[in-house]
XYZ file of C-alpha atoms in Angstrom:
283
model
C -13.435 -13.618 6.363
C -12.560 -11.704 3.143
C -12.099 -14.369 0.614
C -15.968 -14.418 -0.134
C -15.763 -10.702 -0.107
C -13.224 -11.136 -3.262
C -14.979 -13.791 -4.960
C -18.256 -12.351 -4.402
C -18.678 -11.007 -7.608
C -18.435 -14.898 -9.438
C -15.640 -13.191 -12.314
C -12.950 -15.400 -12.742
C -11.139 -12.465 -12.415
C -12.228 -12.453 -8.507
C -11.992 -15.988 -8.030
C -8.388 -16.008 -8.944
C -7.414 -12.783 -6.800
C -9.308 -15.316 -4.011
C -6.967 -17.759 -4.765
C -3.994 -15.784 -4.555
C -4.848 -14.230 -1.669
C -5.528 -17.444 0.715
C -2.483 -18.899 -0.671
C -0.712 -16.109 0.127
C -1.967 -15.771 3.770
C -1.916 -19.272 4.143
C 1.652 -19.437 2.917
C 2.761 -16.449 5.479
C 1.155 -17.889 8.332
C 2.438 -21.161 8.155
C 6.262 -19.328 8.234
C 5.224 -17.838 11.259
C 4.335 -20.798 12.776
C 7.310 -22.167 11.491
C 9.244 -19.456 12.662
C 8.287 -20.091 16.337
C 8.885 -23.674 16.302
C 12.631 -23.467 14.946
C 13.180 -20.708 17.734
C 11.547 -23.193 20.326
C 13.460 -26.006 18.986
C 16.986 -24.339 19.470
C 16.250 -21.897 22.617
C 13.653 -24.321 24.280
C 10.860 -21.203 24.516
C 7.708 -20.642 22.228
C 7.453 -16.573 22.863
C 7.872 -15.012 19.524
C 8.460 -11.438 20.809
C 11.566 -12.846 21.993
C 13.295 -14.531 19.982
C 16.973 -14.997 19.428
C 17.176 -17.610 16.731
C 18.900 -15.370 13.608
C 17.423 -17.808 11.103
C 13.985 -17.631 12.817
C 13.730 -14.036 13.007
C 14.527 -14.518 9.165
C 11.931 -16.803 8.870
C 9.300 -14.488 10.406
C 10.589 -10.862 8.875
C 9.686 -13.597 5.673
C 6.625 -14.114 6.739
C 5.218 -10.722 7.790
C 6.857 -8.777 4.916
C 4.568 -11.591 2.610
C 1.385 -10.555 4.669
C 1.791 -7.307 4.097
C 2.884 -7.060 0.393
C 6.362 -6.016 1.323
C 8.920 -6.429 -1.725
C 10.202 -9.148 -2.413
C 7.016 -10.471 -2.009
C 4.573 -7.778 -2.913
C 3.912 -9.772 -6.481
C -0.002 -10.878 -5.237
C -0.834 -7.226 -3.565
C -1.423 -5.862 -6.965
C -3.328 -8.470 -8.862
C -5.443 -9.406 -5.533
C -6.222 -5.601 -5.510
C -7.210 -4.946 -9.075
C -9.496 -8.590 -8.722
C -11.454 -6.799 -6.077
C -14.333 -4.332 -5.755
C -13.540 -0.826 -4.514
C -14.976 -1.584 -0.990
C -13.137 -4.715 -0.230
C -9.873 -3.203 -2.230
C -9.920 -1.050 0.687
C -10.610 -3.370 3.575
C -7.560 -5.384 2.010
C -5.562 -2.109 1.784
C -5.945 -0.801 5.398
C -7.635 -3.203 8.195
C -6.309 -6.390 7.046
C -2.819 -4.697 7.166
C -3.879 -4.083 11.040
C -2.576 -7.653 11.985
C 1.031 -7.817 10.639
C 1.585 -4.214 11.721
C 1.056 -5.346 14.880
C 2.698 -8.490 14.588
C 5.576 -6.105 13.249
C 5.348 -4.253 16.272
C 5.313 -6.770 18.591
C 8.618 -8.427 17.169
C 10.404 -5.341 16.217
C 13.254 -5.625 18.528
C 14.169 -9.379 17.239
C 14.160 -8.512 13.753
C 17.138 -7.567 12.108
C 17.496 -3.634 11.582
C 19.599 -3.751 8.264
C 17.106 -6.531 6.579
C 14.413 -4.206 7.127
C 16.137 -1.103 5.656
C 16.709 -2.864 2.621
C 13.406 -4.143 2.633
C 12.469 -0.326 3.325
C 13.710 0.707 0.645
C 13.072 -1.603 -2.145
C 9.330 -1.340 -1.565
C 9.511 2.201 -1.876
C 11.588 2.145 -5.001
C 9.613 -0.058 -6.502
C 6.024 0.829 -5.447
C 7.052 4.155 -7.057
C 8.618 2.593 -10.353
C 5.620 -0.049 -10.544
C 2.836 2.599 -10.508
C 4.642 4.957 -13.159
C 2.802 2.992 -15.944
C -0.815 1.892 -14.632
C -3.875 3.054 -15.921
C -5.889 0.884 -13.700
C -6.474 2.845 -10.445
C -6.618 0.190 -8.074
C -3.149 -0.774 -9.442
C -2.003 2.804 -8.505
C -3.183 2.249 -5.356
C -1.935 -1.077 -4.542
C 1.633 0.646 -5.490
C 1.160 3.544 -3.409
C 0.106 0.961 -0.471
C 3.713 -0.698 -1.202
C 5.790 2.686 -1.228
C 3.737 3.671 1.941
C 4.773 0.534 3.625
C 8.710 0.791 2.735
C 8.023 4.659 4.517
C 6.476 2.595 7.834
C 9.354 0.076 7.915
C 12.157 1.977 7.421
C 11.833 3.355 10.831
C 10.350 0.802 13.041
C 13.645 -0.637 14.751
C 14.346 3.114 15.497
C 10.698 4.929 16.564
C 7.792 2.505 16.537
C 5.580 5.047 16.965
C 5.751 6.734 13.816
C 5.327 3.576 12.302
C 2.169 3.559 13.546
C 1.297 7.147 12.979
C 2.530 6.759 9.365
C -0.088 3.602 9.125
C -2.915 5.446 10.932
C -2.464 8.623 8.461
C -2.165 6.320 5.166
C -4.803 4.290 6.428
C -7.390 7.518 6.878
C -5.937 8.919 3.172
C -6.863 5.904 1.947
C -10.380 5.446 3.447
C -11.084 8.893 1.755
C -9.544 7.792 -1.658
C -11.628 4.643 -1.884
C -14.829 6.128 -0.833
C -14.706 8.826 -3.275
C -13.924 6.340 -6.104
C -16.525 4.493 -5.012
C -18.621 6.993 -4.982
C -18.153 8.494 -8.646
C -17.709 5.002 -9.533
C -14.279 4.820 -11.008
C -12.104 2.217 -11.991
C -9.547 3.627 -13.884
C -7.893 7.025 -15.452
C -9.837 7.177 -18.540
C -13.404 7.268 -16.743
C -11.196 9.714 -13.941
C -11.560 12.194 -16.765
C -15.473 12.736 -17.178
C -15.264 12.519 -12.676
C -14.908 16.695 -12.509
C -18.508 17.376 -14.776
C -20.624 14.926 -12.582
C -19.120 15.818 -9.281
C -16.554 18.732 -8.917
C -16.696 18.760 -5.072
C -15.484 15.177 -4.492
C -13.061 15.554 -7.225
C -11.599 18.099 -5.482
C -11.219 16.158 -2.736
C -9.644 13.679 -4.730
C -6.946 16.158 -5.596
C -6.291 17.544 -2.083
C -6.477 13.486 -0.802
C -3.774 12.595 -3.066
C -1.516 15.043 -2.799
C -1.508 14.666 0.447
C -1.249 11.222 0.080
C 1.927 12.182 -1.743
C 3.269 14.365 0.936
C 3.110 18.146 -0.206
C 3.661 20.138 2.763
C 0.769 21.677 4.075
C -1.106 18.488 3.922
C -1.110 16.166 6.460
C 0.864 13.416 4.558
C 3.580 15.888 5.112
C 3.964 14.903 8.820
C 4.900 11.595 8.721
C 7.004 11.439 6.213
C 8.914 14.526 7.592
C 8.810 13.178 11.032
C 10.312 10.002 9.727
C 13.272 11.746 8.276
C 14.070 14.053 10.764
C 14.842 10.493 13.288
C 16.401 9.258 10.318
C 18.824 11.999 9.693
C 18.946 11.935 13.894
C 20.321 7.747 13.556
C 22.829 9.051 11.237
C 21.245 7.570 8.367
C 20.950 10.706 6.094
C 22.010 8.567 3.013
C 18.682 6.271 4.016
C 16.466 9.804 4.210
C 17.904 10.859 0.695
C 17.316 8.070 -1.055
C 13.719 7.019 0.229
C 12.818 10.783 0.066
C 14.241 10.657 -3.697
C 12.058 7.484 -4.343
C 9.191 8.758 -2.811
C 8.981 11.620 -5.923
C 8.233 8.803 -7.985
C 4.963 8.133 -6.777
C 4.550 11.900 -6.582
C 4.235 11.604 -10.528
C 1.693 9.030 -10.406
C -0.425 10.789 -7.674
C -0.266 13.989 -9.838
C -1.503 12.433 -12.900
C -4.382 11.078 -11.122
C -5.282 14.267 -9.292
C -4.527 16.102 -12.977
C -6.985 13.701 -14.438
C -9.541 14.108 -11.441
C -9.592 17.844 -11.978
C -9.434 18.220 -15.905
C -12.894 19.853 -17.086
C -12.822 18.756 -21.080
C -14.696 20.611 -23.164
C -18.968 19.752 -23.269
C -19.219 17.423 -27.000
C -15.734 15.503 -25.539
C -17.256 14.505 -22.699
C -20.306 13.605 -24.490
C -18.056 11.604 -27.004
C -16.330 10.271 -24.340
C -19.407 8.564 -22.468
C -20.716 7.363 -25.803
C -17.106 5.553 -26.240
C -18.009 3.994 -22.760
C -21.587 2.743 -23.385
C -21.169 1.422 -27.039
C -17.511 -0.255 -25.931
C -17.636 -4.165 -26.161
C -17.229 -5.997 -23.215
């Protein structure tokens, strides 16, 4: 149902984020279906939220962590994002994420806890290290979706629920973020710049929306990610906590530049110069 809302647009950039994305999906789905028929085959039953098979529950941590843009297979999340308009960039960021969540859920207790660690943290790592260099704010965004889901894995096998907190919280942050683009009609952090002269209330919001985003405390990204690390440190995995909460300042650079550039107010003739730049650019 949200392939034509990618493509809709007709750009061959679309069309090829389309194209990445069903093969994608249609790639992950047929491991979980894959998945369920090895376990079958060697236990003799077809319920995946019980599975014992170690090389199906492989199969299907394979398959979810490629539906939701998990590293090592988070290499379409990007591109598929930056091919779409703001609206559906958001749909694809936080309801079509609903499924495999709750697939994730579901299967938690088959998977294997120390896969998904490592998982855990790679995505975090390099969601943060990805996004350092992107001008393109969808881009950002897909990279802060990435980090965000390395924060939600790392402590499913312990406390579900604050996997699901953690995704309800990201997924309202996010809804906000999108919107507000939308609204001012940005794309990426050189238009960002001219956002705080045409609308300095929703800029604001910006800012407060992602740095909260990036989990200052008295925001309410805080919780989760505090929440998160407090079981964490309780599991005895305090070397886990430091090192995700470590990686998780990297994206704190890249949601500070974008809520610096959301809240600049340049000077009147820059500004001016600036949306001349924009109108005379080629194409």
């Amino acid at each position: 149902s949200i392939l034509p809302l990618i493509s809709k647009s007709h750009h061959p950039r679309a069309i090829e984020a389309a194209t990445k994305y069903f093969l994608t999906q249609a790639t992950a789905s047929a491991l979980v279906l894959f998945s369920s028929m090895t376990n079958a085959w060697h236990t003799g039953q077809w319920d995946i939220t019980q599975m014992t098979h170690p090389t199906s529950c492989l199969i299907l941590t394979s398959a979810i962590a490629m539906k939701l843009g998990m590293v090592p297979f988070h290499f379409w999340f990007p591109e598929v994002l930056q091919g779409s308009p703001l609206i559906t960039g958001l749909l694809l960021s936080t309801i079509m994420k609903l499924p495999p969540i709750t697939l994730l859920f579901m299967t938690h207790h088959s998977l294997n806890p120390t896969l998904l660690t490592c998982m855990a943290i790679m995505s975090a790592a390099l969601g943060g290290w990805m996004g350092l260099n992107q001008t393109q704010v969808r881009k950002v965004l897909a990279f802060s979706s990435i980090s965000h889901l390395g924060w939600m894995t790392i402590i499913l096998s312990f406390n579900p629920k604050l996997t699901l907190l953690n995704f309800y919280l990201y997924t309202l942050m996010t809804l906000s973020i999108f919107l507000t683009l939308n609204t001012i009609k940005v794309l990426k952090l050189s238009t960002l710049i001219t956002s705080w002269t045409k609308a300095p209330s929703l800029s604001a919001m910006l800012l407060l929306t992602l740095l909260s985003l990036a989990g200052l405390p008295p925001l309410t990204g805080f919780l989760p990610k505090w929440l998160i690390i407090q079981e964490l440190t309780k599991q005895n995995m305090a070397p886990m906590a430091t090192m995700i909460s470590l990686f998780s300042l990297l994206g704190l650079y890249f949601y500070l530049r974008l809520a610096y550039c959301a809240t600049i107010t340049l000077p009147p003739h820059t500004t001016n110069h600036m949306k001349q730049w924009h109108s005379h650019k080629p194409a």
